[in-house]
Short mmCIF file of C-alpha atoms in Angstrom, two decimals:
data_model
loop_
_atom_site.label_atom_id
_atom_site.label_comp_id
_atom_site.label_asym_id
_atom_site.label_seq_id
_atom_site.Cartn_x
_atom_site.Cartn_y
_atom_site.Cartn_z
CA MET A 1 -98.45 57.43 -96.71
CA LEU A 2 -101.27 59.01 -99.24
CA LEU A 3 -99.94 60.27 -102.51
CA ILE A 4 -102.03 62.70 -104.21
CA GLU A 5 -102.02 61.95 -108.01
CA ARG A 6 -105.08 64.23 -108.58
CA PRO A 7 -106.21 66.81 -105.99
CA GLY A 8 -109.92 67.13 -106.85
CA LEU A 9 -111.69 70.40 -106.62
CA LEU A 10 -111.33 71.10 -103.07
CA THR A 11 -109.87 68.27 -101.06
CA THR A 12 -108.70 68.93 -97.57
CA VAL A 13 -107.62 67.27 -94.28
CA GLN A 14 -110.42 67.36 -91.50
CA ASP A 15 -110.88 66.22 -88.32
CA GLN A 16 -114.01 66.96 -85.53
CA GLY A 17 -112.64 70.41 -85.48
CA ARG A 18 -110.83 72.87 -83.04
CA PHE A 19 -112.41 73.20 -79.79
CA GLY A 20 -112.10 76.00 -77.13
CA TRP A 21 -110.25 78.62 -79.22
CA GLN A 22 -113.30 80.73 -80.18
CA HIS A 23 -113.08 83.60 -77.71
CA LEU A 24 -110.11 84.36 -79.94
CA GLY A 25 -111.71 84.38 -83.48
CA VAL A 26 -110.40 81.05 -84.25
CA VAL A 27 -113.03 79.14 -86.12
CA HIS A 28 -114.07 75.67 -85.38
CA ALA A 29 -113.73 74.27 -88.91
CA GLY A 30 -113.58 70.36 -89.05
CA ALA A 31 -115.61 67.93 -91.28
CA ALA A 32 -118.98 70.06 -92.92
CA ASP A 33 -120.59 66.38 -91.83
CA PRO A 34 -118.93 65.44 -88.06
CA PHE A 35 -121.24 62.71 -88.21
CA SER A 36 -119.82 60.80 -91.60
CA LEU A 37 -116.35 61.83 -90.35
CA ALA A 38 -117.15 59.66 -86.99
CA LEU A 39 -118.63 56.91 -88.85
CA ALA A 40 -115.90 56.82 -91.24
CA ASN A 41 -113.33 56.60 -88.46
CA HIS A 42 -115.29 53.88 -86.83
CA LEU A 43 -115.16 51.54 -89.80
CA VAL A 44 -111.76 51.75 -90.35
CA GLY A 45 -110.89 51.09 -86.57
CA ASN A 46 -110.08 54.75 -85.66
CA GLU A 47 -110.95 57.06 -82.71
CA PRO A 48 -113.94 59.16 -83.93
CA GLY A 49 -111.56 62.26 -84.23
CA ALA A 50 -109.12 61.16 -86.15
CA ALA A 51 -107.97 63.20 -89.56
CA ALA A 52 -109.40 62.33 -92.26
CA LEU A 53 -110.05 63.62 -96.28
CA GLU A 54 -112.92 65.90 -97.22
CA ALA A 55 -113.58 65.56 -101.01
CA THR A 56 -115.47 68.15 -102.70
CA PHE A 57 -118.17 67.61 -105.97
CA THR A 58 -114.67 66.39 -107.88
CA GLY A 59 -112.94 63.66 -105.93
CA PRO A 60 -109.06 63.35 -105.75
CA ALA A 61 -107.30 60.04 -107.03
CA ILE A 62 -105.11 58.43 -104.56
CA ARG A 63 -102.10 56.19 -104.46
CA PHE A 64 -101.96 54.07 -101.22
CA THR A 65 -98.43 52.90 -100.16
CA ASP A 66 -99.19 50.11 -97.79
CA GLN A 67 -102.22 47.86 -96.57
CA ARG A 68 -104.76 49.81 -95.10
CA LEU A 69 -108.53 49.91 -94.38
CA ILE A 70 -110.54 53.00 -95.62
CA ALA A 71 -114.32 53.71 -95.64
CA LEU A 72 -116.12 56.51 -97.71
CA CYS A 73 -118.78 58.14 -95.99
CA GLY A 74 -120.89 60.81 -97.41
CA ALA A 75 -122.76 61.40 -100.92
CA GLY A 76 -121.79 63.41 -104.20
CA MET A 77 -119.52 60.82 -105.48
CA ARG A 78 -119.06 57.14 -106.24
CA GLY A 79 -115.88 55.79 -105.27
CA ASN A 80 -113.65 53.33 -107.70
CA LEU A 81 -110.58 51.47 -106.65
CA ASN A 82 -108.20 50.42 -109.35
CA GLY A 83 -111.12 51.34 -111.62
CA LEU A 84 -113.66 49.01 -109.83
CA GLU A 85 -116.56 50.62 -108.15
CA VAL A 86 -116.39 50.11 -104.11
CA PRO A 87 -119.33 50.45 -101.84
CA THR A 88 -119.54 53.75 -99.61
CA PHE A 89 -120.51 53.23 -95.81
CA GLU A 90 -118.30 50.28 -95.56
CA THR A 91 -114.81 49.05 -94.37
CA LEU A 92 -112.50 48.59 -97.63
CA GLN A 93 -109.24 47.05 -98.10
CA VAL A 94 -106.55 48.55 -99.91
CA GLY A 95 -102.97 47.45 -100.63
CA GLU A 96 -99.78 48.88 -101.71
CA GLY A 97 -99.96 50.38 -105.14
CA ASP A 98 -103.67 50.68 -105.25
CA LEU A 99 -105.22 53.78 -106.71
CA LEU A 100 -108.61 55.51 -105.47
CA GLY A 101 -110.69 57.66 -107.75
CA PHE A 102 -113.99 59.14 -107.69
CA GLN A 103 -116.74 60.09 -110.40
CA PRO A 104 -119.38 62.49 -109.03
CA THR A 105 -123.23 61.63 -108.98
CA ALA A 106 -125.86 63.69 -109.50
CA SER A 107 -126.73 64.87 -105.85
CA GLY A 108 -124.76 65.64 -102.73
CA CYS A 109 -121.19 67.00 -102.62
CA ARG A 110 -118.92 66.09 -99.73
CA MET A 111 -117.40 62.82 -99.01
CA VAL A 112 -115.02 61.73 -96.00
CA MET A 113 -112.23 59.36 -96.70
CA ALA A 114 -110.94 57.80 -93.71
CA VAL A 115 -107.52 55.48 -93.59
CA SER A 116 -106.93 53.23 -90.98
CA GLY A 117 -104.04 54.84 -88.44
CA GLY A 118 -105.54 58.57 -89.00
CA ILE A 119 -103.59 61.37 -91.20
CA VAL A 120 -100.94 62.31 -88.91
CA VAL A 121 -100.12 65.80 -90.04
CA PRO A 122 -98.97 68.06 -87.31
CA PRO A 123 -101.91 69.39 -84.92
CA LEU A 124 -102.13 73.04 -84.57
CA LEU A 125 -104.33 74.11 -81.61
CA GLY A 126 -105.65 70.80 -80.86
CA SER A 127 -106.78 70.01 -84.24
CA ARG A 128 -105.40 68.56 -87.74
CA SER A 129 -108.36 70.28 -89.23
CA THR A 130 -107.42 72.91 -91.99
CA ASP A 131 -108.34 76.33 -91.73
CA LEU A 132 -108.58 77.79 -95.19
CA ARG A 133 -109.52 81.32 -94.37
CA ALA A 134 -106.72 81.75 -91.89
CA GLY A 135 -104.23 79.36 -93.84
CA PHE A 136 -102.99 76.85 -91.21
CA GLY A 137 -103.64 73.50 -90.10
CA GLY A 138 -104.21 70.18 -91.81
CA LEU A 139 -101.47 70.26 -94.62
CA GLU A 140 -99.80 73.75 -94.93
CA GLY A 141 -103.52 75.22 -94.50
CA ARG A 142 -104.52 74.92 -97.86
CA ALA A 143 -106.20 72.55 -100.20
CA LEU A 144 -104.45 69.37 -101.23
CA ARG A 145 -102.64 69.68 -104.58
CA ARG A 146 -101.20 67.32 -106.86
CA GLY A 147 -97.70 65.49 -105.67
CA ASP A 148 -98.77 66.10 -101.81
CA ARG A 149 -97.81 63.11 -99.77
CA LEU A 150 -99.59 62.90 -96.47
CA PRO A 151 -98.37 60.91 -93.29
CA LEU A 152 -100.48 57.99 -91.67
CA GLY A 153 -100.45 57.06 -88.18
CA ASP A 154 -99.91 53.34 -86.94
CA GLN A 155 -103.15 51.04 -87.47
CA ASP A 156 -104.88 49.11 -85.25
CA LYS A 157 -104.27 45.68 -87.00
CA SER A 158 -107.26 43.74 -86.33
CA GLU A 159 -108.50 44.52 -89.67
CA LYS A 160 -112.15 43.88 -88.85
CA ILE A 161 -114.66 44.49 -91.56
CA ARG A 162 -117.74 46.76 -90.74
CA ILE A 163 -120.88 47.81 -92.36
CA ALA A 164 -122.74 51.14 -91.26
CA PRO A 165 -126.19 50.18 -90.14
CA ALA A 166 -128.71 50.73 -93.18
CA GLY A 167 -130.72 52.57 -90.77
CA LEU A 168 -128.08 55.02 -89.72
CA ILE A 169 -127.50 55.99 -93.40
CA GLU A 170 -131.39 56.55 -93.60
CA GLU A 171 -130.94 58.76 -90.60
CA LEU A 172 -128.41 60.58 -92.04
CA TYR A 173 -129.55 61.77 -95.43
CA SER A 174 -133.52 60.85 -95.79
CA ASP A 175 -135.38 63.55 -97.80
CA ARG A 176 -136.95 65.53 -95.20
CA PRO A 177 -137.20 68.99 -94.39
CA LEU A 178 -134.34 70.58 -91.97
CA GLY A 179 -135.36 70.69 -88.35
CA LEU A 180 -135.42 74.34 -86.95
CA LEU A 181 -135.12 75.34 -83.16
CA PRO A 182 -135.23 78.65 -82.34
CA GLY A 183 -132.65 81.51 -82.62
CA PRO A 184 -131.86 84.05 -80.25
CA GLU A 185 -133.82 86.61 -82.04
CA SER A 186 -136.65 84.49 -83.72
CA SER A 187 -138.97 86.81 -81.62
CA ARG A 188 -138.23 89.74 -84.41
CA LEU A 189 -139.81 87.08 -87.01
CA THR A 190 -143.08 88.74 -88.35
CA LEU A 191 -146.00 86.30 -88.86
CA ALA A 192 -145.48 86.65 -92.37
CA GLY A 193 -141.64 85.94 -91.98
CA GLN A 194 -142.23 82.59 -89.86
CA ALA A 195 -144.77 81.55 -92.52
CA ALA A 196 -142.11 81.98 -95.51
CA LEU A 197 -139.68 80.39 -93.14
CA LEU A 198 -141.35 77.62 -92.21
CA GLY A 199 -143.77 77.14 -95.41
CA THR A 200 -142.01 77.77 -98.43
CA THR A 201 -139.31 76.29 -100.32
CA TYR A 202 -135.79 77.98 -100.67
CA ARG A 203 -132.95 76.98 -103.01
CA VAL A 204 -129.11 76.87 -102.31
CA THR A 205 -127.38 79.29 -104.61
CA HIS A 206 -123.93 79.36 -105.96
CA GLN A 207 -122.93 81.86 -103.16
CA SER A 208 -122.43 78.84 -100.85
CA ASP A 209 -118.98 77.19 -99.31
CA ARG A 210 -117.75 75.46 -96.22
CA MET A 211 -118.88 78.70 -94.23
CA GLY A 212 -122.18 78.92 -95.34
CA SER A 213 -125.00 78.06 -97.92
CA ARG A 214 -127.10 81.19 -98.88
CA LEU A 215 -130.05 80.46 -99.96
CA ALA A 216 -132.57 82.16 -102.29
CA GLY A 217 -136.70 82.46 -102.05
CA GLU A 218 -139.53 84.52 -100.29
CA PRO A 219 -137.91 87.11 -98.33
CA ILE A 220 -138.27 86.76 -94.46
CA ARG A 221 -139.26 90.08 -92.86
CA LEU A 222 -138.41 91.09 -89.25
CA LYS A 223 -140.46 93.40 -86.98
CA GLU A 224 -139.20 97.19 -87.70
CA ASP A 225 -136.72 95.45 -90.31
CA ALA A 226 -134.53 95.00 -87.01
CA HIS A 227 -131.85 92.91 -89.30
CA GLU A 228 -128.53 94.22 -87.39
CA ILE A 229 -127.41 92.64 -84.05
CA SER A 230 -124.38 94.20 -81.85
CA SER A 231 -121.78 91.28 -83.24
CA ALA A 232 -122.12 88.06 -81.09
CA GLY A 233 -121.46 84.41 -81.01
CA VAL A 234 -122.87 81.97 -83.84
CA VAL A 235 -123.08 78.28 -83.74
CA THR A 236 -122.84 76.02 -87.16
CA GLY A 237 -126.51 75.64 -88.19
CA THR A 238 -127.21 79.24 -87.44
CA VAL A 239 -129.66 81.10 -89.78
CA GLN A 240 -128.58 84.14 -90.32
CA LEU A 241 -131.02 87.11 -91.82
CA PRO A 242 -129.55 89.58 -93.51
CA ALA A 243 -131.23 93.00 -95.00
CA ASP A 244 -132.09 91.43 -98.05
CA GLY A 245 -134.20 89.11 -96.21
CA GLN A 246 -132.28 85.84 -97.57
CA PRO A 247 -131.41 83.28 -94.81
CA ILE A 248 -127.83 82.34 -94.99
CA VAL A 249 -127.14 78.70 -92.90
CA LEU A 250 -123.45 78.60 -91.60
CA LEU A 251 -121.52 75.76 -91.94
CA ALA A 252 -117.98 74.40 -90.52
CA ASP A 253 -115.81 77.39 -91.42
CA HIS A 254 -118.21 79.83 -90.21
CA GLN A 255 -116.61 83.03 -88.60
CA THR A 256 -117.38 82.85 -84.45
CA THR A 257 -119.28 86.17 -84.43
CA GLY A 258 -121.85 87.74 -86.66
CA GLY A 259 -124.17 90.81 -87.16
CA TYR A 260 -126.66 90.01 -88.40
CA ALA A 261 -130.05 88.40 -86.75
CA ARG A 262 -130.05 84.77 -86.04
CA ILE A 263 -133.61 83.79 -86.34
CA ALA A 264 -133.29 80.08 -86.26
CA VAL A 265 -130.81 77.13 -85.73
CA VAL A 266 -130.74 74.03 -87.85
CA ALA A 267 -130.90 70.54 -85.62
CA ALA A 268 -127.32 69.23 -85.39
CA ALA A 269 -128.81 65.95 -86.61
CA ASP A 270 -129.65 68.01 -89.90
CA LEU A 271 -125.90 68.59 -90.48
CA PRO A 272 -124.97 65.68 -92.66
CA LYS A 273 -128.02 66.82 -95.04
CA LEU A 274 -126.68 70.73 -94.61
CA ALA A 275 -123.41 69.58 -95.81
CA GLN A 276 -124.77 67.53 -98.80
CA LEU A 277 -126.39 70.62 -100.31
CA ARG A 278 -125.68 71.87 -103.86
CA PRO A 279 -126.21 75.16 -105.75
CA GLY A 280 -129.81 74.54 -107.10
CA ASP A 281 -130.89 72.17 -104.27
CA GLU A 282 -134.25 72.67 -102.76
CA VAL A 283 -134.51 73.31 -99.31
CA ARG A 284 -137.80 73.21 -96.47
CA PHE A 285 -137.79 73.49 -92.86
CA ARG A 286 -139.78 72.85 -90.27
CA GLU A 287 -140.11 73.38 -86.42
CA ILE A 288 -138.84 71.08 -84.01
CA THR A 289 -138.59 70.41 -80.28
CA HIS A 290 -135.48 70.50 -78.01
CA LYS A 291 -136.57 67.19 -77.04
CA GLU A 292 -136.55 65.60 -80.58
CA ALA A 293 -133.65 67.29 -81.49
CA ILE A 294 -131.43 65.75 -78.55
CA ARG A 295 -132.94 62.46 -79.19
CA ARG A 296 -132.21 62.54 -83.27
CA LEU A 297 -128.67 63.38 -82.10
CA LYS A 298 -127.99 61.00 -79.43
CA THR A 299 -128.99 58.71 -82.32
CA LEU A 300 -126.53 59.72 -84.67
CA ARG A 301 -123.92 59.67 -82.22
CA VAL A 302 -124.38 56.05 -81.03
CA ILE A 303 -121.70 54.24 -82.91
CA MET B 1 -128.44 89.25 -63.20
CA PHE B 2 -128.85 87.32 -66.63
CA GLU B 3 -130.89 85.43 -68.74
CA ILE B 4 -130.11 82.30 -70.21
CA VAL B 5 -131.31 81.47 -73.91
CA PRO B 6 -130.95 78.32 -75.40
CA PHE B 7 -129.01 78.65 -78.77
CA GLY B 8 -129.74 74.90 -80.93
CA GLU B 9 -129.25 71.99 -78.92
CA GLN B 10 -125.36 72.14 -78.22
CA ALA B 11 -125.18 75.96 -76.88
CA LEU B 12 -126.47 78.53 -74.75
CA ILE B 13 -126.54 82.30 -74.41
CA LEU B 14 -125.90 84.26 -71.23
CA ARG B 15 -127.66 87.39 -71.79
CA SER B 16 -126.07 90.17 -69.68
CA GLN B 17 -128.80 92.76 -68.05
CA LYS B 18 -126.66 95.47 -67.57
CA ARG B 19 -127.58 98.55 -69.57
CA ASP B 20 -124.35 100.01 -69.85
CA ARG B 21 -122.07 98.94 -72.84
CA LYS B 22 -118.77 99.30 -70.73
CA GLU B 23 -120.46 97.74 -67.71
CA SER B 24 -122.00 94.92 -69.74
CA GLY B 25 -118.62 93.94 -71.58
CA GLU B 26 -116.69 93.97 -68.21
CA TRP B 27 -119.29 91.81 -66.64
CA ILE B 28 -119.53 89.20 -69.53
CA ARG B 29 -115.50 88.97 -69.66
CA SER B 30 -115.54 88.38 -65.71
CA LEU B 31 -117.99 85.39 -66.01
CA ALA B 32 -115.89 84.01 -69.11
CA ALA B 33 -112.67 84.25 -66.64
CA LEU B 34 -114.48 82.73 -63.94
CA ILE B 35 -115.72 79.68 -66.14
CA GLU B 36 -112.37 79.49 -67.81
CA ALA B 37 -110.69 79.51 -63.96
CA ASP B 38 -113.10 76.58 -62.80
CA PRO B 39 -114.14 74.93 -66.19
CA LEU B 40 -117.81 73.62 -66.22
CA PRO B 41 -117.82 69.66 -67.13
CA GLY B 42 -118.89 69.28 -70.86
CA VAL B 43 -118.31 73.16 -72.10
CA THR B 44 -116.20 73.38 -75.22
CA ASP B 45 -116.00 76.92 -76.26
CA LEU B 46 -116.67 80.43 -74.90
CA ILE B 47 -117.80 83.28 -77.33
CA PRO B 48 -117.74 86.59 -75.27
CA SER B 49 -119.00 89.50 -77.07
CA VAL B 50 -120.57 93.17 -75.33
CA THR B 51 -123.83 91.72 -74.28
CA GLU B 52 -123.64 88.07 -74.64
CA LEU B 53 -121.78 85.14 -73.65
CA VAL B 54 -122.21 82.07 -75.88
CA ILE B 55 -121.46 78.78 -74.15
CA CYS B 56 -121.19 75.84 -76.59
CA TYR B 57 -121.22 72.16 -74.77
CA ASP B 58 -121.03 68.68 -75.65
CA VAL B 59 -124.37 66.88 -75.26
CA THR B 60 -122.66 63.56 -74.66
CA GLN B 61 -121.09 65.19 -71.50
CA THR B 62 -123.42 67.64 -70.12
CA ASN B 63 -127.00 69.21 -70.55
CA ARG B 64 -129.07 72.10 -70.83
CA LYS B 65 -130.51 71.96 -67.24
CA GLN B 66 -127.35 70.78 -65.52
CA LEU B 67 -125.56 73.56 -67.18
CA GLU B 68 -127.75 76.26 -66.22
CA GLU B 69 -128.28 75.29 -62.70
CA ARG B 70 -124.05 75.39 -62.83
CA LEU B 71 -124.34 78.98 -64.18
CA HIS B 72 -126.97 80.04 -61.76
CA ALA B 73 -124.95 78.76 -58.90
CA LEU B 74 -121.69 81.59 -59.94
CA GLU B 75 -124.03 84.08 -60.08
CA SER B 76 -123.14 85.15 -56.25
CA ARG B 77 -119.71 85.10 -57.18
CA ILE B 78 -119.64 87.22 -60.31
CA ALA B 79 -121.04 89.85 -57.79
CA LYS B 80 -117.98 89.93 -56.01
CA ARG B 81 -115.52 89.46 -58.74
CA ARG B 82 -113.80 92.20 -60.55
CA GLU B 83 -112.43 91.80 -64.07
CA PRO B 84 -109.10 90.05 -63.64
CA LYS B 85 -105.83 92.01 -64.14
CA SER B 86 -105.44 92.18 -68.16
CA ALA B 87 -102.31 92.73 -70.12
CA GLU B 88 -101.57 96.16 -71.03
CA ILE B 89 -99.86 95.63 -74.62
CA VAL B 90 -98.54 98.68 -76.58
CA ILE B 91 -98.87 98.65 -80.17
CA PRO B 92 -96.53 100.62 -82.78
CA ILE B 93 -98.42 102.30 -85.25
CA CYS B 94 -97.08 103.89 -88.64
CA TYR B 95 -100.19 106.02 -89.44
CA GLY B 96 -101.06 107.18 -92.91
CA GLY B 97 -98.92 106.19 -96.08
CA ALA B 98 -99.42 103.05 -97.96
CA GLY B 99 -100.36 101.20 -94.48
CA GLY B 100 -103.26 103.80 -93.31
CA PRO B 101 -104.74 104.86 -97.14
CA ASP B 102 -107.69 106.08 -95.92
CA LEU B 103 -106.20 108.71 -92.94
CA GLU B 104 -106.62 111.65 -95.40
CA GLU B 105 -110.07 111.11 -96.26
CA VAL B 106 -111.11 110.48 -92.25
CA ALA B 107 -109.47 113.96 -91.58
CA ARG B 108 -111.36 115.45 -94.45
CA ARG B 109 -114.84 114.04 -93.01
CA VAL B 110 -113.93 114.70 -89.23
CA GLY B 111 -112.60 118.35 -90.32
CA LEU B 112 -108.90 117.75 -88.78
CA ASP B 113 -105.48 117.24 -90.38
CA PRO B 114 -104.34 114.02 -90.67
CA ASP B 115 -101.66 114.46 -88.26
CA GLU B 116 -104.33 115.49 -85.79
CA VAL B 117 -106.47 112.29 -86.43
CA ALA B 118 -103.53 110.20 -85.75
CA ALA B 119 -102.89 112.29 -82.43
CA LEU B 120 -106.18 111.74 -81.17
CA HIS B 121 -106.23 108.04 -82.08
CA ALA B 122 -102.86 107.50 -80.33
CA SER B 123 -104.17 109.52 -76.94
CA ARG B 124 -106.58 106.79 -76.26
CA VAL B 125 -106.26 103.86 -73.89
CA TYR B 126 -108.56 100.82 -75.55
CA ARG B 127 -109.93 97.85 -74.58
CA VAL B 128 -110.44 94.59 -76.20
CA GLU B 129 -113.84 94.20 -76.25
CA MET B 130 -114.35 91.06 -78.04
CA MET B 131 -112.65 89.15 -80.66
CA GLY B 132 -113.91 87.54 -83.77
CA PHE B 133 -114.61 87.83 -87.79
CA MET B 134 -110.85 85.92 -87.95
CA PRO B 135 -108.52 84.73 -85.42
CA GLY B 136 -106.79 87.49 -83.34
CA PHE B 137 -109.18 90.14 -85.21
CA VAL B 138 -109.77 92.55 -81.82
CA TYR B 139 -112.70 94.95 -81.64
CA LEU B 140 -111.14 97.89 -79.58
CA SER B 141 -113.52 100.29 -77.84
CA GLY B 142 -112.36 103.86 -76.33
CA LEU B 143 -111.89 105.55 -79.80
CA ASP B 144 -112.05 109.16 -79.28
CA SER B 145 -115.88 110.19 -80.45
CA THR B 146 -114.84 112.71 -82.73
CA LEU B 147 -113.15 110.32 -84.98
CA LYS B 148 -116.82 108.62 -85.19
CA LEU B 149 -117.76 107.59 -89.03
CA PRO B 150 -119.66 104.65 -90.46
CA ARG B 151 -118.37 101.97 -91.71
CA LYS B 152 -117.51 102.05 -95.54
CA GLY B 153 -120.45 101.19 -97.99
CA THR B 154 -118.35 99.44 -100.29
CA PRO B 155 -115.72 97.23 -98.46
CA SER B 156 -111.85 97.65 -99.50
CA PRO B 157 -111.00 94.35 -101.06
CA ARG B 158 -107.88 94.01 -99.67
CA LEU B 159 -107.00 95.12 -96.21
CA ALA B 160 -103.08 94.56 -95.90
CA ALA B 161 -101.94 92.46 -92.49
CA GLY B 162 -101.44 94.89 -89.44
CA THR B 163 -103.85 97.48 -90.66
CA VAL B 164 -105.60 99.44 -88.10
CA GLY B 165 -108.86 100.56 -88.51
CA ILE B 166 -111.48 102.96 -86.92
CA ALA B 167 -115.37 102.73 -87.51
CA GLY B 168 -118.24 103.78 -85.35
CA GLU B 169 -117.03 103.87 -81.98
CA GLN B 170 -114.45 101.21 -82.13
CA SER B 171 -110.88 100.87 -83.83
CA CYS B 172 -109.61 97.29 -85.03
CA ILE B 173 -106.48 95.68 -86.14
CA TYR B 174 -106.52 92.74 -89.23
CA PRO B 175 -104.48 89.92 -88.21
CA MET B 176 -104.01 88.99 -92.04
CA VAL B 177 -105.05 89.83 -95.30
CA SER B 178 -108.95 90.38 -96.01
CA PRO B 179 -111.53 92.89 -97.19
CA GLY B 180 -113.15 94.92 -95.00
CA GLY B 181 -115.30 98.07 -94.26
CA TRP B 182 -113.05 99.67 -91.28
CA HIS B 183 -111.17 103.00 -92.32
CA ARG B 184 -107.41 102.18 -92.39
CA ILE B 185 -105.61 104.90 -90.73
CA GLY B 186 -101.99 103.02 -90.24
CA ARG B 187 -100.31 99.82 -89.98
CA THR B 188 -98.27 97.64 -87.06
CA PRO B 189 -95.75 95.21 -87.94
CA VAL B 190 -96.54 93.12 -84.96
CA GLN B 191 -98.01 89.82 -85.50
CA LEU B 192 -101.30 89.26 -84.08
CA PHE B 193 -102.06 85.62 -84.73
CA ASP B 194 -99.65 82.53 -84.77
CA PRO B 195 -101.34 79.22 -84.51
CA VAL B 196 -98.05 77.84 -83.28
CA ARG B 197 -97.50 79.39 -80.53
CA THR B 198 -98.83 78.22 -77.00
CA SER B 199 -100.91 81.49 -76.61
CA PRO B 200 -101.72 82.05 -80.31
CA THR B 201 -102.98 85.53 -80.25
CA LEU B 202 -101.00 88.55 -78.93
CA LEU B 203 -104.02 90.08 -77.84
CA LYS B 204 -107.46 88.67 -75.52
CA PRO B 205 -110.54 89.82 -74.54
CA GLY B 206 -110.03 92.21 -71.80
CA ASP B 207 -106.89 93.43 -72.52
CA THR B 208 -105.55 97.00 -73.01
CA VAL B 209 -104.33 98.36 -75.85
CA THR B 210 -102.44 101.95 -76.76
CA PHE B 211 -100.82 102.69 -79.89
CA GLU B 212 -97.24 104.08 -79.93
CA LYS B 213 -96.81 106.13 -83.28
CA ILE B 214 -93.53 104.87 -85.43
CA SER B 215 -92.22 106.21 -88.55
CA GLU B 216 -92.23 104.44 -91.87
CA THR B 217 -88.54 103.84 -91.57
CA GLU B 218 -89.41 102.34 -88.38
CA LEU B 219 -92.14 100.34 -89.50
CA ARG B 220 -90.14 98.64 -92.22
CA LEU B 221 -87.36 98.22 -89.93
CA GLN B 222 -89.34 96.17 -87.11
CA GLU B 223 -91.02 94.06 -90.25
CA GLU B 224 -87.53 92.99 -91.40
CA GLN B 225 -86.59 92.18 -87.48
CA LEU B 226 -89.76 90.36 -87.06
CA ARG B 227 -89.47 88.33 -90.66
CA LYS B 228 -85.57 87.63 -89.59
CA ARG B 229 -86.64 86.63 -86.37
CA GLY B 230 -89.61 84.31 -87.92
CA GLU B 231 -86.86 82.47 -90.36
CA ASP B 232 -84.70 81.87 -87.53
CA ALA B 233 -87.18 80.29 -85.83
CA ALA B 234 -88.04 78.04 -88.70
CA ASP B 235 -84.63 76.61 -89.04
#
């Protein structure tokens, strides 16, 4: 069991998300960085889709009640066990009574904590992810609170210690522009709009959350100011362009459909970086090919 | 018959080439039904709208080229297929009052009595064109054109669960509390979304909806009944 002594700013139970229900308006949810989740699960001997905790900015304080393997993957905070700093991206052993805490760091904002056996709250619609907006899933459809107790599943007793390959961490978080693939409405971009999108720097605003990051910078103009579309499906990573010309990049909790022009899609391999954007961070974009996007995606999935 | 456009590396879009909105929606839903009945390997989600079908897939199980080939192979089958028989749902609605605070304003703007607006709304047969925005939220086509009004410039901060709204050529129902720009004309006691059920939404794309007028007393009674049933189920 996990005993939550301090909940942190926004800590939720997440797995790989809900598949197969979007036609009914049910959002995908799941870890904002699904690769870190899969990696953390791998490090503790879980299936890639086992439920874990996603902490945001200020992490929780968690007491363990038995021996487990845990792993911390992400950024934005440093972990400590009983007051002593522990590494991220490595298998860690914890015992009964151990206390895991976090301190925020200067960059990044989301950390996944996986535990051997996984968090086994009841699944709903095929997933243990928390749908914060609709208020279901995870633990009672909400962020963790002090006093919460989370049940853990049976663990694989092999106790194998693993370390994530250094190259992989670099691949996840290296300082680089975000790769863009064309969106269904990218032909609406004016030349100036394209130049702005691909050649200037945008800043992450405070209006950013698990649904998406609102960016601020050079306004992006569309031909005939055609910012609206008849409501249609969107995917994580979609860059939407409302009338103010300021792009929005969609994250895990995005609504299934939207009425803004979809001018580009961020490469899935750049989701880990997207998930770590904090207000004030600078973002640049560059075009990539479908082939490159697939290649990079497959690199991240080879765990 | 359709155009296929990539949407990132894990999704693609089928675009209907039908000009008529009603025909386009039906065609998209027929296609979605065909795929659901005979699942394509690797497809994880379908998001139908009026002119498009977004198809999400797992790149470890399939790829864009393979999917495109399979979709083109379906083309001939779609031509023969009619939209599958859908459910016909009657939704009880209490017009105006606390549940429909915008009814009088709507009436004023279209030059009718509130009762006439309610009667016009309830007289039509609607179709669930698509779902989105939140789980169980339905976009209903078929609103009488007399009632056509643009969405509110400033959204209402809080619409109660069960609020029935109108905007443009559509009507909608809010499954849960939310801000929103639709004009609130009434309220239904029925639950539109329950994640615990095998079929979590009352309505699905393609379903037919009609509204049945109930009184405020009846609304409260039905809400009470549903609440009790929910409590009993939880025990």
